[in-house]
mmCIF file of C-alpha atoms and ligand atoms in Angstrom:
data_model
loop_
_atom_site.group_PDB
_atom_site.id
_atom_site.type_symbol
_atom_site.label_atom_id
_atom_site.label_comp_id
_atom_site.label_asym_id
_atom_site.label_seq_id
_atom_site.Cartn_x
_atom_site.Cartn_y
_atom_site.Cartn_z
ATOM 1 C CA UNK A 1 19.764 -136.122 96.564
ATOM 2 C CA UNK A 2 19.137 -138.665 94.226
ATOM 3 C CA UNK A 3 18.096 -142.716 94.221
ATOM 4 C CA UNK A 4 21.734 -144.260 94.667
ATOM 5 C CA UNK A 5 22.683 -146.110 91.333
ATOM 6 C CA UNK A 6 25.009 -148.498 91.259
ATOM 7 C CA UNK A 7 28.030 -147.164 89.032
ATOM 8 C CA UNK A 8 28.601 -149.790 86.687
ATOM 9 C CA UNK A 9 24.657 -149.725 86.076
ATOM 10 C CA UNK A 10 25.060 -145.292 85.367
ATOM 11 C CA UNK A 11 27.502 -146.453 83.483
ATOM 12 C CA UNK A 12 25.452 -148.244 80.982
ATOM 13 C CA UNK A 13 24.762 -145.871 77.301
ATOM 14 C CA UNK A 14 20.724 -145.290 76.961
ATOM 15 C CA UNK A 15 20.168 -147.977 74.572
ATOM 16 C CA UNK A 16 19.823 -146.457 71.168
ATOM 17 C CA UNK A 17 17.467 -148.417 68.912
ATOM 18 C CA UNK A 18 17.979 -148.991 65.319
ATOM 19 C CA UNK A 19 15.976 -145.770 62.864
ATOM 20 C CA UNK A 20 13.209 -147.906 60.916
ATOM 21 C CA UNK A 21 14.123 -147.311 57.602
ATOM 22 C CA UNK A 22 12.898 -143.655 55.998
ATOM 23 C CA UNK A 23 9.651 -144.493 53.974
ATOM 24 C CA UNK A 24 10.455 -143.321 49.974
ATOM 25 C CA UNK A 25 7.643 -143.113 47.936
ATOM 26 C CA UNK A 26 6.853 -146.559 46.020
ATOM 27 C CA UNK A 27 9.904 -148.331 47.706
ATOM 28 C CA UNK A 28 9.205 -151.476 50.352
ATOM 29 C CA UNK A 29 11.245 -150.842 53.391
ATOM 30 C CA UNK A 30 13.134 -153.378 54.614
ATOM 31 C CA UNK A 31 14.513 -153.896 58.298
ATOM 32 C CA UNK A 32 17.895 -156.060 58.035
ATOM 33 C CA UNK A 33 19.788 -154.517 61.217
ATOM 34 C CA UNK A 34 18.637 -156.917 63.390
ATOM 35 C CA UNK A 35 19.857 -160.155 61.554
ATOM 36 C CA UNK A 36 16.188 -161.699 62.253
ATOM 37 C CA UNK A 37 15.054 -164.777 60.006
ATOM 38 C CA UNK A 38 12.732 -163.191 57.019
ATOM 39 C CA UNK A 39 10.642 -166.016 56.788
ATOM 40 C CA UNK A 40 7.310 -165.710 58.041
ATOM 41 C CA UNK A 41 6.227 -167.966 61.256
ATOM 42 C CA UNK A 42 5.460 -171.661 59.940
ATOM 43 C CA UNK A 43 1.785 -172.614 60.191
ATOM 44 C CA UNK A 44 2.619 -175.860 62.110
ATOM 45 C CA UNK A 45 3.945 -173.332 64.813
ATOM 46 C CA UNK A 46 1.450 -170.642 64.534
ATOM 47 C CA UNK A 47 -1.083 -173.426 65.332
ATOM 48 C CA UNK A 48 0.985 -174.910 68.697
ATOM 49 C CA UNK A 49 1.211 -170.940 69.942
ATOM 50 C CA UNK A 50 -3.022 -170.341 68.739
ATOM 51 C CA UNK A 51 -3.312 -173.584 71.413
ATOM 52 C CA UNK A 52 -0.764 -172.526 73.816
ATOM 53 C CA UNK A 53 -3.124 -169.096 74.204
ATOM 54 C CA UNK A 54 -6.219 -171.384 75.862
ATOM 55 C CA UNK A 55 -3.555 -171.609 78.811
ATOM 56 C CA UNK A 56 -1.502 -167.952 79.204
ATOM 57 C CA UNK A 57 -3.725 -168.148 82.716
ATOM 58 C CA UNK A 58 -1.781 -170.382 83.490
ATOM 59 C CA UNK A 59 2.007 -170.045 85.088
ATOM 60 C CA UNK A 60 4.025 -172.358 82.609
ATOM 61 C CA UNK A 61 6.298 -175.302 83.299
ATOM 62 C CA UNK A 62 8.588 -174.029 85.905
ATOM 63 C CA UNK A 63 11.274 -176.548 84.292
ATOM 64 C CA UNK A 64 10.213 -176.681 80.621
ATOM 65 C CA UNK A 65 9.810 -180.461 80.883
ATOM 66 C CA UNK A 66 8.452 -181.086 77.585
ATOM 67 C CA UNK A 67 11.510 -178.729 75.855
ATOM 68 C CA UNK A 68 14.082 -180.124 77.545
ATOM 69 C CA UNK A 69 13.050 -183.630 76.752
ATOM 70 C CA UNK A 70 13.016 -182.788 72.597
ATOM 71 C CA UNK A 71 16.358 -180.703 73.339
ATOM 72 C CA UNK A 72 18.204 -183.248 75.438
ATOM 73 C CA UNK A 73 17.190 -186.125 72.616
ATOM 74 C CA UNK A 74 17.669 -183.358 69.792
ATOM 75 C CA UNK A 75 21.595 -182.976 71.086
ATOM 76 C CA UNK A 76 21.909 -186.173 72.965
ATOM 77 C CA UNK A 77 22.564 -184.445 76.037
ATOM 78 C CA UNK A 78 21.070 -185.288 79.895
ATOM 79 C CA UNK A 79 18.380 -183.146 80.477
ATOM 80 C CA UNK A 80 20.900 -182.145 83.422
ATOM 81 C CA UNK A 81 23.178 -180.952 80.790
ATOM 82 C CA UNK A 82 20.456 -178.085 79.312
ATOM 83 C CA UNK A 83 19.511 -174.629 80.936
ATOM 84 C CA UNK A 84 17.177 -172.354 78.597
ATOM 85 C CA UNK A 85 16.467 -168.699 79.379
ATOM 86 C CA UNK A 86 14.001 -165.606 78.119
ATOM 87 C CA UNK A 87 16.651 -165.668 75.621
ATOM 88 C CA UNK A 88 20.157 -166.860 74.792
ATOM 89 C CA UNK A 89 20.752 -163.475 76.254
ATOM 90 C CA UNK A 90 18.516 -164.372 79.305
ATOM 91 C CA UNK A 91 21.048 -167.208 79.476
ATOM 92 C CA UNK A 92 24.073 -165.976 79.182
ATOM 93 C CA UNK A 93 23.258 -163.368 82.184
ATOM 94 C CA UNK A 94 22.477 -166.783 84.488
ATOM 95 C CA UNK A 95 26.071 -167.202 82.659
ATOM 96 C CA UNK A 96 27.482 -164.076 84.597
ATOM 97 C CA UNK A 97 25.531 -164.106 87.739
ATOM 98 C CA UNK A 98 26.218 -168.718 87.699
ATOM 99 C CA UNK A 99 30.133 -167.585 88.377
ATOM 100 C CA UNK A 100 30.835 -164.338 89.104
ATOM 101 C CA UNK A 101 31.703 -162.771 92.012
ATOM 102 C CA UNK A 102 33.766 -160.267 93.445
ATOM 103 C CA UNK A 103 34.756 -158.151 89.506
ATOM 104 C CA UNK A 104 35.114 -161.429 88.686
ATOM 105 C CA UNK A 105 35.945 -160.885 85.070
ATOM 106 C CA UNK A 106 34.776 -162.123 81.862
ATOM 107 C CA UNK A 107 36.439 -162.329 78.581
ATOM 108 C CA UNK A 108 35.355 -161.091 75.237
ATOM 109 C CA UNK A 109 36.398 -160.409 71.956
ATOM 110 C CA UNK A 110 35.816 -156.873 70.710
ATOM 111 C CA UNK A 111 34.421 -155.812 68.366
ATOM 112 C CA UNK A 112 32.121 -158.579 69.391
ATOM 113 C CA UNK A 113 27.891 -159.036 70.510
ATOM 114 C CA UNK A 114 27.176 -155.420 72.234
ATOM 115 C CA UNK A 115 25.302 -157.527 74.755
ATOM 116 C CA UNK A 116 28.669 -158.897 76.621
ATOM 117 C CA UNK A 117 29.596 -155.843 77.996
ATOM 118 C CA UNK A 118 26.255 -154.454 78.991
ATOM 119 C CA UNK A 119 25.552 -158.046 80.967
ATOM 120 C CA UNK A 120 29.018 -157.408 82.183
ATOM 121 C CA UNK A 121 27.824 -154.615 84.198
ATOM 122 C CA UNK A 122 25.076 -155.747 85.034
ATOM 123 C CA UNK A 123 25.584 -158.203 87.285
ATOM 124 C CA UNK A 124 28.907 -156.810 88.509
ATOM 125 C CA UNK A 125 31.355 -158.774 86.442
ATOM 126 C CA UNK A 126 34.763 -156.754 85.122
ATOM 127 C CA UNK A 127 34.510 -156.680 80.963
ATOM 128 C CA UNK A 128 38.067 -157.773 79.760
ATOM 129 C CA UNK A 129 37.811 -156.818 75.707
ATOM 130 C CA UNK A 130 40.292 -158.178 74.169
ATOM 131 C CA UNK A 131 40.560 -156.411 69.970
ATOM 132 C CA UNK A 132 39.867 -158.373 67.407
ATOM 133 C CA UNK A 133 43.131 -159.608 65.160
ATOM 134 C CA UNK A 134 42.973 -157.756 61.243
ATOM 135 C CA UNK A 135 41.144 -160.534 59.483
ATOM 136 C CA UNK A 136 38.345 -160.059 62.081
ATOM 137 C CA UNK A 137 38.290 -163.187 63.968
ATOM 138 C CA UNK A 138 38.897 -163.688 67.709
ATOM 139 C CA UNK A 139 42.560 -163.415 68.956
ATOM 140 C CA UNK A 140 42.839 -166.355 70.973
ATOM 141 C CA UNK A 141 46.358 -166.231 72.123
ATOM 142 C CA UNK A 142 44.983 -162.672 73.556
ATOM 143 C CA UNK A 143 42.849 -164.053 75.384
ATOM 144 C CA UNK A 144 44.765 -166.297 77.162
ATOM 145 C CA UNK A 145 47.000 -163.881 77.893
ATOM 146 C CA UNK A 146 43.865 -161.776 79.477
ATOM 147 C CA UNK A 147 43.559 -164.050 81.544
ATOM 148 C CA UNK A 148 44.133 -163.731 85.397
ATOM 149 C CA UNK A 149 42.745 -165.268 88.994
ATOM 150 C CA UNK A 150 39.575 -163.807 88.534
ATOM 151 C CA UNK A 151 38.321 -165.044 85.134
ATOM 152 C CA UNK A 152 35.466 -166.735 85.474
ATOM 153 C CA UNK A 153 34.495 -166.853 82.064
ATOM 154 C CA UNK A 154 35.506 -166.459 78.331
ATOM 155 C CA UNK A 155 33.086 -165.807 75.721
ATOM 156 C CA UNK A 156 33.575 -166.889 71.799
ATOM 157 C CA UNK A 157 30.966 -165.607 69.711
ATOM 158 C CA UNK A 158 30.586 -168.085 67.223
ATOM 159 C CA UNK A 159 30.764 -167.293 64.735
ATOM 160 C CA UNK A 160 31.655 -163.520 65.744
ATOM 161 C CA UNK A 161 28.513 -160.704 65.344
ATOM 162 C CA UNK A 162 29.464 -158.733 63.709
ATOM 163 C CA UNK A 163 32.377 -160.390 61.694
ATOM 164 C CA UNK A 164 30.662 -163.488 60.483
ATOM 165 C CA UNK A 165 33.826 -164.994 61.364
ATOM 166 C CA UNK A 166 34.333 -168.472 63.519
ATOM 167 C CA UNK A 167 37.251 -169.780 64.942
ATOM 168 C CA UNK A 168 38.697 -173.006 63.619
ATOM 169 C CA UNK A 169 38.173 -176.615 64.634
ATOM 170 C CA UNK A 170 42.157 -176.868 65.445
ATOM 171 C CA UNK A 171 42.797 -173.503 67.017
ATOM 172 C CA UNK A 172 39.513 -173.496 69.554
ATOM 173 C CA UNK A 173 41.164 -177.330 70.364
ATOM 174 C CA UNK A 174 44.213 -175.666 71.193
ATOM 175 C CA UNK A 175 42.727 -173.302 72.748
ATOM 176 C CA UNK A 176 40.474 -175.550 74.999
ATOM 177 C CA UNK A 177 43.672 -177.331 76.248
ATOM 178 C CA UNK A 178 45.146 -173.805 77.660
ATOM 179 C CA UNK A 179 42.568 -172.640 79.915
ATOM 180 C CA UNK A 180 42.355 -173.965 83.372
ATOM 181 C CA UNK A 181 39.275 -175.424 84.100
ATOM 182 C CA UNK A 182 38.127 -173.928 86.160
ATOM 183 C CA UNK A 183 36.741 -170.825 84.259
ATOM 184 C CA UNK A 184 34.278 -171.787 82.186
ATOM 185 C CA UNK A 185 34.541 -171.445 77.615
ATOM 186 C CA UNK A 186 31.451 -170.524 76.624
ATOM 187 C CA UNK A 187 30.673 -170.388 73.135
ATOM 188 C CA UNK A 188 27.925 -168.675 71.927
ATOM 189 C CA UNK A 189 26.552 -170.744 68.902
ATOM 190 C CA UNK A 190 23.869 -167.868 68.376
ATOM 191 C CA UNK A 191 24.039 -168.412 63.820
ATOM 192 C CA UNK A 192 26.318 -171.298 63.752
ATOM 193 C CA UNK A 193 23.656 -173.373 61.639
ATOM 194 C CA UNK A 194 24.343 -171.205 58.620
ATOM 195 C CA UNK A 195 28.050 -171.596 59.101
ATOM 196 C CA UNK A 196 29.532 -173.882 55.373
ATOM 197 C CA UNK A 197 33.082 -173.849 56.646
ATOM 198 C CA UNK A 198 33.795 -176.905 57.083
ATOM 199 C CA UNK A 199 36.254 -176.287 59.379
ATOM 200 C CA UNK A 200 34.193 -174.510 61.901
ATOM 201 C CA UNK A 201 32.975 -177.010 64.391
ATOM 202 C CA UNK A 202 29.696 -177.761 65.803
ATOM 203 C CA UNK A 203 30.557 -176.673 69.342
ATOM 204 C CA UNK A 204 27.836 -179.961 70.717
ATOM 205 C CA UNK A 205 30.208 -181.811 69.490
ATOM 206 C CA UNK A 206 33.426 -180.561 70.546
ATOM 207 C CA UNK A 207 30.920 -180.934 73.907
ATOM 208 C CA UNK A 208 30.506 -184.516 73.637
ATOM 209 C CA UNK A 209 34.434 -185.104 72.811
ATOM 210 C CA UNK A 210 35.043 -183.168 76.169
ATOM 211 C CA UNK A 211 33.034 -184.660 78.546
ATOM 212 C CA UNK A 212 36.229 -184.924 80.784
ATOM 213 C CA UNK A 213 36.653 -180.992 81.031
ATOM 214 C CA UNK A 214 34.065 -179.360 82.782
ATOM 215 C CA UNK A 215 34.163 -175.852 81.499
ATOM 216 C CA UNK A 216 33.095 -176.059 77.999
ATOM 217 C CA UNK A 217 29.893 -174.739 77.618
ATOM 218 C CA UNK A 218 27.254 -174.255 74.522
ATOM 219 C CA UNK A 219 24.991 -171.547 74.354
ATOM 220 C CA UNK A 220 21.956 -171.475 71.649
ATOM 221 C CA UNK A 221 18.762 -169.918 70.692
ATOM 222 C CA UNK A 222 15.604 -170.327 69.089
ATOM 223 C CA UNK A 223 15.704 -166.229 68.051
ATOM 224 C CA UNK A 224 17.682 -166.717 64.387
ATOM 225 C CA UNK A 225 17.660 -170.290 62.433
ATOM 226 C CA UNK A 226 14.674 -171.075 64.298
ATOM 227 C CA UNK A 227 12.647 -168.039 63.760
ATOM 228 C CA UNK A 228 11.473 -167.210 66.842
ATOM 229 C CA UNK A 229 12.880 -163.764 68.227
ATOM 230 C CA UNK A 230 9.934 -162.629 69.590
ATOM 231 C CA UNK A 231 9.345 -165.627 72.153
ATOM 232 C CA UNK A 232 12.271 -165.458 74.018
ATOM 233 C CA UNK A 233 14.046 -168.930 74.295
ATOM 234 C CA UNK A 234 16.778 -169.847 74.119
ATOM 235 C CA UNK A 235 19.242 -172.445 76.043
ATOM 236 C CA UNK A 236 22.945 -173.490 77.373
ATOM 237 C CA UNK A 237 24.377 -177.112 77.448
ATOM 238 C CA UNK A 238 26.730 -177.299 80.094
ATOM 239 C CA UNK A 239 28.128 -180.098 82.297
ATOM 240 C CA UNK A 240 25.317 -181.005 85.272
ATOM 241 C CA UNK A 241 26.659 -179.145 87.884
ATOM 242 C CA UNK A 242 27.613 -175.615 85.782
ATOM 243 C CA UNK A 243 23.900 -176.171 83.801
ATOM 244 C CA UNK A 244 22.552 -176.647 87.761
ATOM 245 C CA UNK A 245 23.414 -173.545 88.689
ATOM 246 C CA UNK A 246 22.295 -171.803 85.738
ATOM 247 C CA UNK A 247 18.715 -173.059 86.648
ATOM 248 C CA UNK A 248 19.245 -171.482 89.725
ATOM 249 C CA UNK A 249 19.867 -168.299 88.056
ATOM 250 C CA UNK A 250 16.484 -168.182 85.452
ATOM 251 C CA UNK A 251 14.460 -165.918 86.490
ATOM 252 C CA UNK A 252 11.424 -168.587 87.260
ATOM 253 C CA UNK A 253 9.042 -168.429 84.547
ATOM 254 C CA UNK A 254 11.101 -166.776 82.767
ATOM 255 C CA UNK A 255 10.279 -168.927 79.220
ATOM 256 C CA UNK A 256 6.320 -168.790 78.495
ATOM 257 C CA UNK A 257 4.409 -171.115 77.935
ATOM 258 C CA UNK A 258 4.214 -169.709 74.725
ATOM 259 C CA UNK A 259 7.630 -169.827 74.167
ATOM 260 C CA UNK A 260 8.000 -173.701 74.955
ATOM 261 C CA UNK A 261 4.749 -174.570 72.688
ATOM 262 C CA UNK A 262 6.419 -172.708 70.323
ATOM 263 C CA UNK A 263 9.884 -173.926 70.074
ATOM 264 C CA UNK A 264 8.649 -178.284 70.951
ATOM 265 C CA UNK A 265 6.739 -176.933 67.733
ATOM 266 C CA UNK A 266 10.102 -175.292 65.837
ATOM 267 C CA UNK A 267 12.170 -178.799 66.860
ATOM 268 C CA UNK A 268 9.644 -181.102 65.440
ATOM 269 C CA UNK A 269 10.193 -178.932 61.977
ATOM 270 C CA UNK A 270 13.515 -178.425 62.008
ATOM 271 C CA UNK A 271 13.986 -180.106 58.424
ATOM 272 C CA UNK A 272 11.314 -176.761 57.047
ATOM 273 C CA UNK A 273 13.365 -174.990 59.531
ATOM 274 C CA UNK A 274 17.079 -175.528 57.559
ATOM 275 C CA UNK A 275 15.787 -175.197 54.359
ATOM 276 C CA UNK A 276 15.046 -171.501 55.527
ATOM 277 C CA UNK A 277 18.553 -171.333 56.641
ATOM 278 C CA UNK A 278 19.976 -173.097 53.068
ATOM 279 C CA UNK A 279 18.008 -170.378 51.490
ATOM 280 C CA UNK A 280 19.843 -167.855 53.328
ATOM 281 C CA UNK A 281 23.225 -169.196 52.762
ATOM 282 C CA UNK A 282 22.869 -169.056 49.624
ATOM 283 C CA UNK A 283 21.332 -165.166 49.466
ATOM 284 C CA UNK A 284 25.007 -164.552 51.861
ATOM 285 C CA UNK A 285 26.798 -166.652 49.133
ATOM 286 C CA UNK A 286 25.032 -164.257 46.320
ATOM 287 C CA UNK A 287 26.010 -160.656 48.607
ATOM 288 C CA UNK A 288 29.034 -161.724 48.962
ATOM 289 C CA UNK A 289 30.449 -162.627 45.582
ATOM 290 C CA UNK A 290 28.428 -159.304 44.285
ATOM 291 C CA UNK A 291 30.036 -157.080 47.070
ATOM 292 C CA UNK A 292 33.916 -158.619 45.641
ATOM 293 C CA UNK A 293 32.400 -158.436 42.237
ATOM 294 C CA UNK A 294 31.979 -154.852 43.042
ATOM 295 C CA UNK A 295 35.376 -154.102 44.135
ATOM 296 C CA UNK A 296 34.948 -154.385 48.451
ATOM 297 C CA UNK A 297 36.645 -156.570 50.899
ATOM 298 C CA UNK A 298 34.399 -158.934 52.680
ATOM 299 C CA UNK A 299 34.831 -161.373 55.442
ATOM 300 C CA UNK A 300 33.760 -164.789 54.530
ATOM 301 C CA UNK A 301 31.009 -164.443 56.942
ATOM 302 C CA UNK A 302 29.629 -167.586 58.761
ATOM 303 C CA UNK A 303 26.227 -165.852 60.201
ATOM 304 C CA UNK A 304 22.892 -164.281 57.956
ATOM 305 C CA UNK A 305 25.130 -160.997 58.113
ATOM 306 C CA UNK A 306 27.668 -159.870 56.260
ATOM 307 C CA UNK A 307 30.218 -157.307 57.706
ATOM 308 C CA UNK A 308 31.416 -154.381 55.775
ATOM 309 C CA UNK A 309 34.617 -152.116 57.631
ATOM 310 C CA UNK A 310 34.191 -148.885 56.381
ATOM 311 C CA UNK A 311 35.414 -146.800 59.449
ATOM 312 C CA UNK A 312 35.044 -143.533 59.162
ATOM 313 C CA UNK A 313 32.211 -143.576 55.840
ATOM 314 C CA UNK A 314 29.984 -146.298 57.920
ATOM 315 C CA UNK A 315 27.717 -143.675 59.131
ATOM 316 C CA UNK A 316 27.705 -141.874 55.603
ATOM 317 C CA UNK A 317 27.071 -145.465 54.428
ATOM 318 C CA UNK A 318 23.793 -145.985 56.837
ATOM 319 C CA UNK A 319 22.304 -143.038 55.838
ATOM 320 C CA UNK A 320 22.920 -143.939 52.661
ATOM 321 C CA UNK A 321 20.936 -147.193 53.243
ATOM 322 C CA UNK A 322 17.695 -145.585 54.599
ATOM 323 C CA UNK A 323 17.667 -143.075 51.992
ATOM 324 C CA UNK A 324 16.598 -146.475 49.915
ATOM 325 C CA UNK A 325 14.767 -147.915 52.418
ATOM 326 C CA UNK A 326 17.311 -150.177 54.089
ATOM 327 C CA UNK A 327 18.021 -150.178 57.838
ATOM 328 C CA UNK A 328 20.786 -151.524 58.548
ATOM 329 C CA UNK A 329 23.940 -151.149 61.646
ATOM 330 C CA UNK A 330 26.285 -149.576 62.255
ATOM 331 C CA UNK A 331 28.919 -149.398 64.572
ATOM 332 C CA UNK A 332 30.067 -146.083 65.022
ATOM 333 C CA UNK A 333 33.240 -145.768 62.436
ATOM 334 C CA UNK A 334 33.728 -149.110 62.725
ATOM 335 C CA UNK A 335 31.711 -150.341 60.195
ATOM 336 C CA UNK A 336 28.130 -151.559 59.279
ATOM 337 C CA UNK A 337 26.347 -155.720 59.627
ATOM 338 C CA UNK A 338 24.152 -156.265 57.157
ATOM 339 C CA UNK A 339 21.429 -158.924 57.614
ATOM 340 C CA UNK A 340 21.126 -161.378 55.118
ATOM 341 C CA UNK A 341 16.803 -160.373 54.174
ATOM 342 C CA UNK A 342 14.273 -161.509 51.631
ATOM 343 C CA UNK A 343 16.155 -161.749 48.343
ATOM 344 C CA UNK A 344 14.683 -157.866 46.500
ATOM 345 C CA UNK A 345 16.576 -156.601 50.242
ATOM 346 C CA UNK A 346 19.777 -158.011 49.646
ATOM 347 C CA UNK A 347 19.615 -156.687 45.935
ATOM 348 C CA UNK A 348 18.705 -153.156 46.941
ATOM 349 C CA UNK A 349 21.629 -153.711 49.718
ATOM 350 C CA UNK A 350 24.006 -154.911 46.833
ATOM 351 C CA UNK A 351 23.021 -151.818 44.569
ATOM 352 C CA UNK A 352 23.188 -149.059 47.277
ATOM 353 C CA UNK A 353 27.366 -150.756 48.274
ATOM 354 C CA UNK A 354 27.872 -150.995 44.475
ATOM 355 C CA UNK A 355 26.451 -146.737 44.042
ATOM 356 C CA UNK A 356 28.610 -145.863 47.479
ATOM 357 C CA UNK A 357 31.547 -147.522 46.220
ATOM 358 C CA UNK A 358 31.677 -145.708 42.836
ATOM 359 C CA UNK A 359 31.300 -142.672 44.840
ATOM 360 C CA UNK A 360 33.949 -143.103 46.894
ATOM 361 C CA UNK A 361 36.105 -144.050 44.157
ATOM 362 C CA UNK A 362 35.264 -141.159 42.497
ATOM 363 C CA UNK A 363 36.545 -138.893 45.600
ATOM 364 C CA UNK A 364 40.069 -140.682 45.725
HETATM 365 C C1 PLP B 1 21.208 -162.765 68.237
HETATM 366 C C2 PLP B 1 22.607 -162.841 68.848
HETATM 367 C C3 PLP B 1 21.982 -163.706 70.509
HETATM 368 C C4 PLP B 1 20.734 -164.464 70.530
HETATM 369 O O1 PLP B 1 19.930 -163.558 71.170
HETATM 370 P P1 PLP B 1 18.717 -164.244 72.412
HETATM 371 O O2 PLP B 1 18.709 -163.784 73.459
HETATM 372 O O3 PLP B 1 18.428 -165.954 72.047
HETATM 373 O O4 PLP B 1 17.121 -163.601 70.522
HETATM 374 C C5 PLP B 1 22.968 -164.543 70.904
HETATM 375 N N1 PLP B 1 24.315 -164.046 70.846
HETATM 376 C C6 PLP B 1 24.511 -163.401 69.351
HETATM 377 C C7 PLP B 1 26.073 -163.242 69.579
HETATM 378 C C8 PLP B 1 23.637 -162.844 69.089
HETATM 379 O O5 PLP B 1 24.354 -161.891 67.625
#
């Protein structure tokens, strides 16, 4: 006899970590597989971290008062409307815990963020995945049709990881109007700072506009645009009743003192960080233009990454990248997601993509 495990948890495939890029003599290698921010930590943030080291013997502020205050001012929300967690994935888990009981259902698109089905399984919820449309966007009509009396949450990955496509303002508003108000709609805006399409709404503005709808919640993170992935801090903006429930589900003292200090410092340095975000957006435009010139078709990504739907060539492409010192993210035989990194990494990626496409075309 072996110890009992919940079947839903036992069935989760073990996490397969991204392979480090192969060391190629004479070539710097780059990890462009995790949508990380390629810039080094700002000195102001490093200083805040160093100061916070004096108190690692103490528990952090459980209610993260100073960070909540800073977020409240930055986004014009009350602290009642905020809930923090260990990364936005931590907050996502709090959403599932706060809303799903007895096999509550969570609707999300697929392919989308890989954490969604896992967080559902771990927390006893049922993941209900609706396929993306052919243009790699969320199929909101299919999501509406998937609603049942057990639906508790709808996750919109805005823009979608890994395809980079975001739901446009008008369609999102129509959707919100049609979802019953007892179902919470979470806009996971992990990459929203990288969006450039003016038709893509700012979720926090929508949250304010739809103040009478208590079921609209926004999920944000310090991991991507703010460059604090290692520190694990994310937050939700939601109606006070929902945010209060999220706070109850948080791991006590989950957001460390270092994470709180760094996040506060990052908000103070926001102009500098957003300047880096604009540089990444410029690089993204250059990469997308380069790929299209080579003959690739790729959506207008609104995130800090690009998507190539390679089908059966997915694994071969990923291998080719590794051989050239690039680790990228391959998804079965769907496609690859490549993070916009340092200019040299992007340049190398374009070279590999160009060579690969020539090989494919030769074989035809
Ligand atoms: C990277 C990412 C997050 C952020 O996760 P953290 O836990 O905040 O680091 C959230 N949602 C999506 C879709 C992501 O890709």
